[in-house]
Amino acid sequence: MADKKRILITGGAGFLGSHLCDRFMAEGYHVIAMDNLVTGDLKNIEHLFGKENFEFHHHDVSKFVFVPGKLDYILHFASPASPIDYLKIPIQTLKVGSLGTHNLLGLARVKNARVLIASTSEVYGDPEVHPQVEEYYGNVNPVGPRGCYDEAKRFQEAITMAYHTHHGLETRIIRIFNTYGPRMRLNDGRVLPAFLSQALRGENLTVFGDGSQTRAFCYVDDLVEGIYRLLLSDYPLPVNIGNPDEITIKEFGEEIARLTGVEFKPDYRPLPTNDPMKRRPDITKAKEILGWEPKVDRAEGLRRTLEYFKENVPGVVNGQVDNTPRTF
Ligand code: NAD
Ligand code: UDP
């Protein structure tokens, strides 16, 4: 239908991007997912292939982006997101946050589309203000190992604001705090996939540092609802979306051990350089501007995520470690 809204979702084969494809398909949009599959997986969107309102474009958005036809919205989610991913490909990470964002802002101008960019709580670095409010400028080490990601995202915010103020482009900026759920890559190195996979395989949990650093974990469905509301709002400044329920990493490990029915046996490893010691979103703006707050608590979110991991961790059969000897 000619009046169907058309949305481009970059990073559409990734964890968050694939959930966004599902949401916008369900809302009746024509969805164009674009991804170079550097960390994503077509398995995340294979159920959408063949549907009339879905297209997939295999493309690196750091190169010139072309999409035929009209576009109403662009969600720019392409970027490695896990520390082990962006440490492996720091230059591609800097390029997708800078050149990639520039390409998509240019495309948005030509198409007269509204753009929402996926920024991150990492723009606050190792924060000295707690919980983090949007007005806080952050404490980032540009030349540390995480600098490639954090500074790419800070540049992304800056160029997005410049297109908004200088060209009058309709832009939205979301600062996403740690989000989890089904379709996270099992070996992406982030704490939840690491702990769940280790617990299911009967291994000790790799706790970095003494585990006293904190994070606050948001279930993916809540995040997607926040993104949907922000995109359709008229608010151009950054908005934090996350679940403020803060927990230490050690307590998180204990929680995962209880959930999976194993004894908590930490395997302490050195704390990575510049690993933020605490993180928790102040979500006052999201509540006031979007009427948004998280609905899924960690107990429920972890139960749902565990189901996915039980089906997908190699060597785990019906939720149990499969010790049957194999011949290859
Ligand atoms: P992900 O790695 O699962 O997904 C990222 C996707 O982007 C992948 O499919 C990857 O192949 C694709 N991609 C990377 N570079 C690309 C390029 N140059 N061209 C085209 N595609 C490219 O990660 P995710 O957790 O789904 O994160 C998605 C976005 O959300 C990222 O921008 C990330 O910075 C942001 N974010 C995520 C979280 C979180 O907790 N998951 C927190 C803050 C911000
Ligand atoms: N972490 C850990 N063990 C792991 C992976 C991560 O203790 O196997 C810690 C990590 O040092 C950090 C927290 O868990 O303090 C969250 O790490 P993650 O990579 O998930 O996200 P980010 O640091 O980007 O918030």
Short mmCIF file of C-alpha atoms and ligand atoms in Angstrom, two decimals:
data_model
loop_
_atom_site.label_atom_id
_atom_site.label_comp_id
_atom_site.label_asym_id
_atom_site.label_seq_id
_atom_site.Cartn_x
_atom_site.Cartn_y
_atom_site.Cartn_z
CA MET A 1 0.00 0.00 0.00
CA ALA A 2 1.34 3.44 -0.99
CA ASP A 3 0.61 5.07 2.39
CA LYS A 4 2.36 2.37 4.45
CA LYS A 5 5.13 3.92 6.60
CA ARG A 6 8.59 2.79 5.52
CA ILE A 7 11.38 2.41 8.07
CA LEU A 8 15.07 1.61 7.59
CA ILE A 9 16.63 -0.28 10.53
CA THR A 10 20.42 -0.48 10.41
CA GLY A 11 21.94 -3.30 12.44
CA GLY A 12 18.66 -5.11 11.74
CA ALA A 13 20.19 -8.59 12.03
CA GLY A 14 21.61 -7.88 15.48
CA PHE A 15 20.14 -8.42 18.94
CA LEU A 16 18.25 -5.13 19.30
CA GLY A 17 17.77 -4.49 15.57
CA SER A 18 15.97 -7.81 15.06
CA HIS A 19 13.53 -7.09 17.90
CA LEU A 20 12.90 -3.66 16.36
CA CYS A 21 12.18 -5.31 12.98
CA ASP A 22 9.59 -7.50 14.73
CA ARG A 23 7.98 -4.54 16.49
CA PHE A 24 7.68 -2.35 13.41
CA MET A 25 6.42 -5.26 11.30
CA ALA A 26 3.76 -5.85 13.96
CA GLU A 27 2.83 -2.13 13.82
CA GLY A 28 2.19 -2.49 10.07
CA TYR A 29 5.31 -0.73 8.74
CA HIS A 30 7.30 -1.70 5.66
CA VAL A 31 10.64 -2.66 7.24
CA ILE A 32 14.01 -2.46 5.46
CA ALA A 33 16.72 -4.11 7.56
CA MET A 34 20.31 -3.28 6.62
CA ASP A 35 23.31 -5.09 8.08
CA ASN A 36 26.83 -6.21 7.11
CA LEU A 37 26.59 -9.17 9.54
CA VAL A 38 29.87 -8.32 11.27
CA THR A 39 28.34 -9.23 14.64
CA GLY A 40 24.75 -9.96 13.60
CA ASP A 41 23.14 -13.18 12.42
CA LEU A 42 20.51 -13.77 9.75
CA LYS A 43 18.98 -16.37 12.09
CA ASN A 44 17.61 -13.45 14.13
CA ILE A 45 15.41 -12.33 11.23
CA GLU A 46 14.96 -15.49 9.15
CA HIS A 47 11.31 -15.68 10.24
CA LEU A 48 10.73 -12.36 8.41
CA PHE A 49 12.18 -13.42 5.05
CA GLY A 50 9.48 -13.87 2.41
CA LYS A 51 7.05 -11.51 4.15
CA GLU A 52 5.65 -8.86 1.83
CA ASN A 53 6.59 -5.92 4.07
CA PHE A 54 10.15 -6.97 4.79
CA GLU A 55 13.42 -6.44 2.88
CA PHE A 56 16.99 -7.22 3.85
CA HIS A 57 19.95 -5.32 2.42
CA HIS A 58 23.43 -6.75 3.06
CA HIS A 59 25.47 -3.56 3.26
CA ASP A 60 28.14 -1.78 5.32
CA VAL A 61 26.60 1.56 6.31
CA SER A 62 30.04 3.16 6.67
CA LYS A 63 29.94 3.18 2.86
CA PHE A 64 27.48 5.29 0.86
CA VAL A 65 23.93 4.16 1.66
CA PHE A 66 21.28 3.95 -1.03
CA VAL A 67 17.67 2.92 -0.47
CA PRO A 68 15.15 3.23 -3.31
CA GLY A 69 11.71 4.71 -2.67
CA LYS A 70 10.37 6.85 0.14
CA LEU A 71 11.53 6.56 3.74
CA ASP A 72 9.66 7.92 6.75
CA TYR A 73 11.98 6.80 9.52
CA ILE A 74 15.55 5.60 10.04
CA LEU A 75 16.71 3.75 13.17
CA HIS A 76 20.52 3.68 13.22
CA PHE A 77 21.48 0.66 15.36
CA ALA A 78 24.44 -0.65 13.35
CA SER A 79 27.54 -0.84 15.56
CA PRO A 80 29.43 -3.48 17.45
CA ALA A 81 28.10 -3.19 21.00
CA SER A 82 29.91 -5.69 23.15
CA PRO A 83 33.36 -4.76 24.55
CA ILE A 84 35.03 -7.86 23.06
CA ASP A 85 33.54 -7.02 19.66
CA TYR A 86 34.58 -3.39 19.55
CA LEU A 87 38.02 -4.14 20.97
CA LYS A 88 38.52 -6.58 18.06
CA ILE A 89 37.41 -4.06 15.39
CA PRO A 90 38.02 -0.59 16.85
CA ILE A 91 38.41 1.20 13.50
CA GLN A 92 35.20 -0.27 12.03
CA THR A 93 33.49 0.76 15.28
CA LEU A 94 34.71 4.35 14.94
CA LYS A 95 33.69 4.37 11.27
CA VAL A 96 30.15 3.12 11.77
CA GLY A 97 29.56 5.68 14.55
CA SER A 98 31.00 8.55 12.50
CA LEU A 99 30.93 7.88 8.73
CA GLY A 100 27.94 5.53 9.05
CA THR A 101 25.95 8.08 11.02
CA HIS A 102 26.91 10.81 8.53
CA ASN A 103 25.67 8.65 5.64
CA LEU A 104 22.36 7.98 7.36
CA LEU A 105 21.81 11.63 8.29
CA GLY A 106 22.47 12.54 4.66
CA LEU A 107 20.02 9.88 3.49
CA ALA A 108 17.44 11.21 5.97
CA ARG A 109 17.79 14.72 4.54
CA VAL A 110 17.26 13.53 0.99
CA LYS A 111 14.24 11.43 1.99
CA ASN A 112 12.87 13.93 4.53
CA ALA A 113 12.88 11.11 7.09
CA ARG A 114 13.12 11.24 10.89
CA VAL A 115 16.23 9.58 12.35
CA LEU A 116 16.68 7.95 15.75
CA ILE A 117 20.24 7.04 16.67
CA ALA A 118 21.25 4.40 19.21
CA SER A 119 23.57 6.07 21.67
CA THR A 120 24.63 4.52 24.94
CA SER A 121 25.22 4.94 28.66
CA GLU A 122 28.91 4.62 27.67
CA VAL A 123 28.85 8.34 26.78
CA TYR A 124 28.96 8.84 30.57
CA GLY A 125 32.16 6.73 30.75
CA ASP A 126 33.11 5.82 34.33
CA PRO A 127 30.56 8.21 35.83
CA GLU A 128 31.15 10.59 38.71
CA VAL A 129 27.46 11.46 38.84
CA HIS A 130 25.14 8.72 40.04
CA PRO A 131 22.53 7.85 38.88
CA GLN A 132 23.30 9.28 35.44
CA VAL A 133 21.15 12.19 34.29
CA GLU A 134 21.13 13.31 30.65
CA GLU A 135 22.73 16.66 31.58
CA TYR A 136 25.91 14.93 32.81
CA TYR A 137 28.73 15.31 30.26
CA GLY A 138 30.52 12.12 31.28
CA ASN A 139 33.98 10.90 32.17
CA VAL A 140 35.40 9.13 29.12
CA ASN A 141 39.02 8.25 28.39
CA PRO A 142 39.33 8.91 24.63
CA VAL A 143 42.57 6.97 24.28
CA GLY A 144 41.68 4.01 26.52
CA PRO A 145 40.54 0.68 25.03
CA ARG A 146 36.84 1.63 25.25
CA GLY A 147 37.51 5.03 23.61
CA CYS A 148 36.76 3.67 20.11
CA TYR A 149 33.17 2.92 21.11
CA ASP A 150 32.51 5.72 23.58
CA GLU A 151 33.92 8.49 21.39
CA ALA A 152 32.22 7.12 18.25
CA LYS A 153 28.93 7.38 20.11
CA ARG A 154 29.72 10.86 21.44
CA PHE A 155 30.58 12.01 17.91
CA GLN A 156 27.37 10.35 16.70
CA GLU A 157 25.35 12.44 19.14
CA ALA A 158 27.23 15.62 18.16
CA ILE A 159 26.73 15.23 14.39
CA THR A 160 23.08 14.26 14.92
CA MET A 161 22.48 17.46 16.93
CA ALA A 162 24.31 19.48 14.25
CA TYR A 163 21.99 18.10 11.54
CA HIS A 164 19.06 18.95 13.77
CA THR A 165 20.09 22.52 14.54
CA HIS A 166 21.80 23.38 11.23
CA HIS A 167 19.54 21.54 8.76
CA GLY A 168 16.35 21.31 10.82
CA LEU A 169 16.37 17.52 10.47
CA GLU A 170 13.97 15.60 12.73
CA THR A 171 16.29 13.65 15.03
CA ARG A 172 15.99 11.58 18.21
CA ILE A 173 18.79 10.33 20.47
CA ILE A 174 18.37 7.41 22.83
CA ARG A 175 20.99 6.57 25.46
CA ILE A 176 20.56 2.85 25.99
CA PHE A 177 21.65 1.24 29.27
CA ASN A 178 22.60 -2.47 29.50
CA THR A 179 19.83 -4.43 27.81
CA TYR A 180 19.37 -8.21 27.66
CA GLY A 181 17.06 -10.84 26.28
CA PRO A 182 16.68 -13.59 23.66
CA ARG A 183 18.93 -13.33 20.56
CA MET A 184 21.97 -12.02 22.41
CA ARG A 185 24.95 -13.79 20.86
CA LEU A 186 25.89 -16.55 23.29
CA ASN A 187 29.61 -15.79 23.08
CA ASP A 188 29.48 -12.01 22.70
CA GLY A 189 31.36 -11.61 25.98
CA ARG A 190 28.79 -9.41 27.68
CA VAL A 191 28.14 -10.41 31.25
CA LEU A 192 24.71 -11.98 30.84
CA PRO A 193 25.52 -14.29 27.90
CA ALA A 194 28.81 -15.16 29.61
CA PHE A 195 27.25 -16.07 32.97
CA LEU A 196 24.24 -17.91 31.53
CA SER A 197 26.32 -19.98 29.08
CA GLN A 198 28.88 -20.78 31.79
CA ALA A 199 26.19 -21.80 34.30
CA LEU A 200 24.42 -24.01 31.74
CA ARG A 201 27.71 -25.71 30.83
CA GLY A 202 28.52 -26.25 34.51
CA GLU A 203 31.56 -23.94 34.37
CA ASN A 204 32.65 -21.36 36.97
CA LEU A 205 31.40 -17.81 36.33
CA THR A 206 34.08 -15.35 35.17
CA VAL A 207 33.70 -12.35 37.51
CA PHE A 208 35.90 -9.41 36.50
CA GLY A 209 37.52 -7.49 39.37
CA ASP A 210 35.97 -8.22 42.76
CA GLY A 211 32.48 -8.00 41.27
CA SER A 212 31.55 -4.87 43.25
CA GLN A 213 30.99 -2.81 40.07
CA THR A 214 27.32 -2.26 39.33
CA ARG A 215 25.04 -2.34 36.30
CA ALA A 216 21.26 -2.03 35.87
CA PHE A 217 19.75 -4.46 33.35
CA CYS A 218 16.74 -3.73 31.15
CA TYR A 219 14.67 -6.42 29.41
CA VAL A 220 14.58 -6.01 25.63
CA ASP A 221 10.77 -5.64 25.31
CA ASP A 222 10.84 -2.64 27.66
CA LEU A 223 13.64 -1.04 25.66
CA VAL A 224 11.79 -1.56 22.36
CA GLU A 225 8.71 0.15 23.81
CA GLY A 226 10.90 3.11 24.89
CA ILE A 227 12.42 3.36 21.40
CA TYR A 228 8.98 3.26 19.80
CA ARG A 229 7.68 6.05 22.03
CA LEU A 230 10.77 8.23 21.59
CA LEU A 231 10.68 7.89 17.81
CA LEU A 232 7.08 9.10 17.72
CA SER A 233 7.67 11.87 20.29
CA ASP A 234 8.74 15.41 19.43
CA TYR A 235 11.77 15.48 21.78
CA PRO A 236 15.15 16.00 20.07
CA LEU A 237 17.53 15.89 23.08
CA PRO A 238 19.02 12.64 24.46
CA VAL A 239 16.79 10.41 26.61
CA ASN A 240 18.04 7.63 28.90
CA ILE A 241 16.20 4.33 28.54
CA GLY A 242 17.08 1.60 30.99
CA ASN A 243 15.91 -0.19 34.10
CA PRO A 244 17.17 1.58 37.26
CA ASP A 245 17.23 -1.66 39.29
CA GLU A 246 20.98 -1.64 40.07
CA ILE A 247 22.91 -4.74 41.14
CA THR A 248 26.60 -5.62 41.66
CA ILE A 249 28.10 -8.03 39.15
CA LYS A 250 28.82 -10.52 41.95
CA GLU A 251 25.19 -10.45 43.09
CA PHE A 252 24.17 -10.84 39.46
CA GLY A 253 26.33 -13.97 39.21
CA GLU A 254 24.71 -15.35 42.38
CA GLU A 255 21.28 -14.64 40.89
CA ILE A 256 22.14 -16.47 37.63
CA ALA A 257 23.53 -19.41 39.61
CA ARG A 258 20.28 -19.67 41.64
CA LEU A 259 18.16 -19.39 38.50
CA THR A 260 20.04 -22.18 36.74
CA GLY A 261 20.27 -24.36 39.85
CA VAL A 262 24.07 -24.45 40.12
CA GLU A 263 26.40 -23.51 42.96
CA PHE A 264 27.90 -19.99 42.56
CA LYS A 265 31.62 -20.55 41.96
CA PRO A 266 33.28 -17.30 40.84
CA ASP A 267 36.41 -17.41 38.71
CA TYR A 268 37.88 -13.97 39.46
CA ARG A 269 39.67 -12.27 36.52
CA PRO A 270 41.33 -8.83 36.27
CA LEU A 271 38.99 -5.88 35.85
CA PRO A 272 39.26 -4.55 32.25
CA THR A 273 40.81 -1.07 31.88
CA ASN A 274 38.29 1.78 32.31
CA ASP A 275 35.47 -0.63 33.19
CA PRO A 276 32.83 1.70 34.72
CA MET A 277 32.51 1.09 38.47
CA LYS A 278 28.83 1.99 38.65
CA ARG A 279 25.99 2.60 36.26
CA ARG A 280 22.31 3.29 36.72
CA PRO A 281 19.98 5.42 34.63
CA ASP A 282 17.96 8.33 35.94
CA ILE A 283 14.76 7.83 33.92
CA THR A 284 12.85 10.91 35.05
CA LYS A 285 12.85 12.31 31.49
CA ALA A 286 11.59 9.07 29.93
CA LYS A 287 8.77 8.98 32.49
CA GLU A 288 7.79 12.62 32.01
CA ILE A 289 8.24 12.96 28.24
CA LEU A 290 7.34 9.48 27.03
CA GLY A 291 5.20 8.14 29.90
CA TRP A 292 7.64 5.21 29.82
CA GLU A 293 9.01 3.02 32.57
CA PRO A 294 10.17 -0.61 32.57
CA LYS A 295 7.52 -3.26 33.22
CA VAL A 296 9.54 -6.52 33.21
CA ASP A 297 11.51 -7.13 36.40
CA ARG A 298 14.83 -9.00 36.36
CA ALA A 299 13.36 -12.25 37.71
CA GLU A 300 10.86 -12.44 34.84
CA GLY A 301 13.29 -11.14 32.18
CA LEU A 302 15.95 -13.65 33.20
CA ARG A 303 13.44 -16.53 33.12
CA ARG A 304 12.49 -15.62 29.54
CA THR A 305 16.13 -15.23 28.50
CA LEU A 306 17.09 -18.55 30.12
CA GLU A 307 14.58 -20.36 27.88
CA TYR A 308 16.38 -19.01 24.81
CA PHE A 309 19.81 -19.93 26.13
CA LYS A 310 18.70 -23.45 27.06
CA GLU A 311 17.73 -24.01 23.44
CA ASN A 312 20.84 -22.42 21.96
CA VAL A 313 23.91 -23.11 24.12
CA PRO A 314 25.85 -25.89 22.35
CA GLY A 315 26.25 -28.95 24.53
CA VAL A 316 23.10 -28.20 26.54
CA VAL A 317 20.18 -30.57 25.98
CA ASN A 318 16.83 -29.89 27.67
CA GLY A 319 18.53 -27.35 29.93
CA GLN A 320 21.13 -29.88 31.15
CA VAL A 321 24.78 -30.26 30.22
CA ASP A 322 25.03 -33.10 27.70
CA ASN A 323 28.07 -35.19 28.63
CA THR A 324 27.42 -37.88 26.03
CA PRO A 325 30.77 -38.64 24.34
CA ARG A 326 30.79 -37.51 20.73
CA THR A 327 32.57 -38.93 17.72
CA PHE A 328 33.36 -36.48 14.94
P1 NAD B 1 24.62 -6.42 18.00
O1 NAD B 1 26.08 -6.62 17.81
O2 NAD B 1 23.78 -7.61 18.28
O3 NAD B 1 23.98 -5.69 16.75
C1 NAD B 1 24.66 -4.74 15.98
C2 NAD B 1 24.37 -5.02 14.53
O4 NAD B 1 24.99 -4.01 13.71
C3 NAD B 1 24.92 -6.36 14.05
O5 NAD B 1 23.92 -7.09 13.37
C4 NAD B 1 26.08 -5.98 13.14
O6 NAD B 1 26.32 -6.95 12.13
C5 NAD B 1 25.59 -4.65 12.60
N1 NAD B 1 26.67 -3.77 12.10
C6 NAD B 1 27.81 -3.40 12.74
N2 NAD B 1 28.54 -2.58 11.97
C7 NAD B 1 27.84 -2.42 10.80
C8 NAD B 1 28.07 -1.69 9.60
N3 NAD B 1 29.18 -0.96 9.44
N4 NAD B 1 27.14 -1.74 8.63
C9 NAD B 1 26.02 -2.49 8.77
N5 NAD B 1 25.75 -3.20 9.87
C10 NAD B 1 26.65 -3.17 10.88
O7 NAD B 1 24.46 -5.34 19.17
P2 NAD B 1 23.14 -4.79 19.90
O8 NAD B 1 23.25 -5.09 21.32
O9 NAD B 1 21.93 -5.21 19.16
O10 NAD B 1 23.35 -3.22 19.72
C11 NAD B 1 22.67 -2.49 18.72
C12 NAD B 1 22.90 -1.00 18.91
O11 NAD B 1 22.44 -0.59 20.19
C13 NAD B 1 24.37 -0.58 18.80
O12 NAD B 1 24.43 0.66 18.12
C14 NAD B 1 24.78 -0.40 20.23
O13 NAD B 1 25.82 0.54 20.37
C15 NAD B 1 23.49 0.08 20.88
N6 NAD B 1 23.45 -0.22 22.32
C16 NAD B 1 23.17 -1.48 22.77
C17 NAD B 1 23.15 -1.73 24.14
C18 NAD B 1 22.79 -3.09 24.69
O14 NAD B 1 22.77 -3.26 25.91
N7 NAD B 1 22.48 -4.08 23.89
C19 NAD B 1 23.45 -0.70 25.04
C20 NAD B 1 23.76 0.55 24.54
C21 NAD B 1 23.74 0.79 23.18
N1 UDP B 2 31.84 -8.87 33.37
C1 UDP B 2 32.22 -9.93 34.19
N2 UDP B 2 32.40 -11.17 33.63
C2 UDP B 2 32.22 -11.41 32.30
C3 UDP B 2 31.82 -10.34 31.46
C4 UDP B 2 31.65 -9.08 32.04
O1 UDP B 2 32.38 -9.76 35.40
O2 UDP B 2 32.41 -12.56 31.86
C5 UDP B 2 31.63 -7.55 33.97
C6 UDP B 2 32.33 -6.39 33.24
O3 UDP B 2 33.65 -6.22 33.75
C7 UDP B 2 31.44 -5.22 33.59
C8 UDP B 2 30.05 -5.85 33.72
O4 UDP B 2 30.26 -7.24 33.88
O5 UDP B 2 31.79 -4.67 34.84
C9 UDP B 2 29.18 -5.62 32.48
O6 UDP B 2 29.94 -5.99 31.35
P1 UDP B 2 29.32 -6.04 29.89
O7 UDP B 2 30.44 -6.39 28.97
O8 UDP B 2 28.12 -6.90 29.87
O9 UDP B 2 28.80 -4.56 29.61
P2 UDP B 2 29.40 -3.09 29.85
O10 UDP B 2 30.71 -3.16 30.56
O11 UDP B 2 29.51 -2.53 28.50
O12 UDP B 2 28.37 -2.47 30.70
#
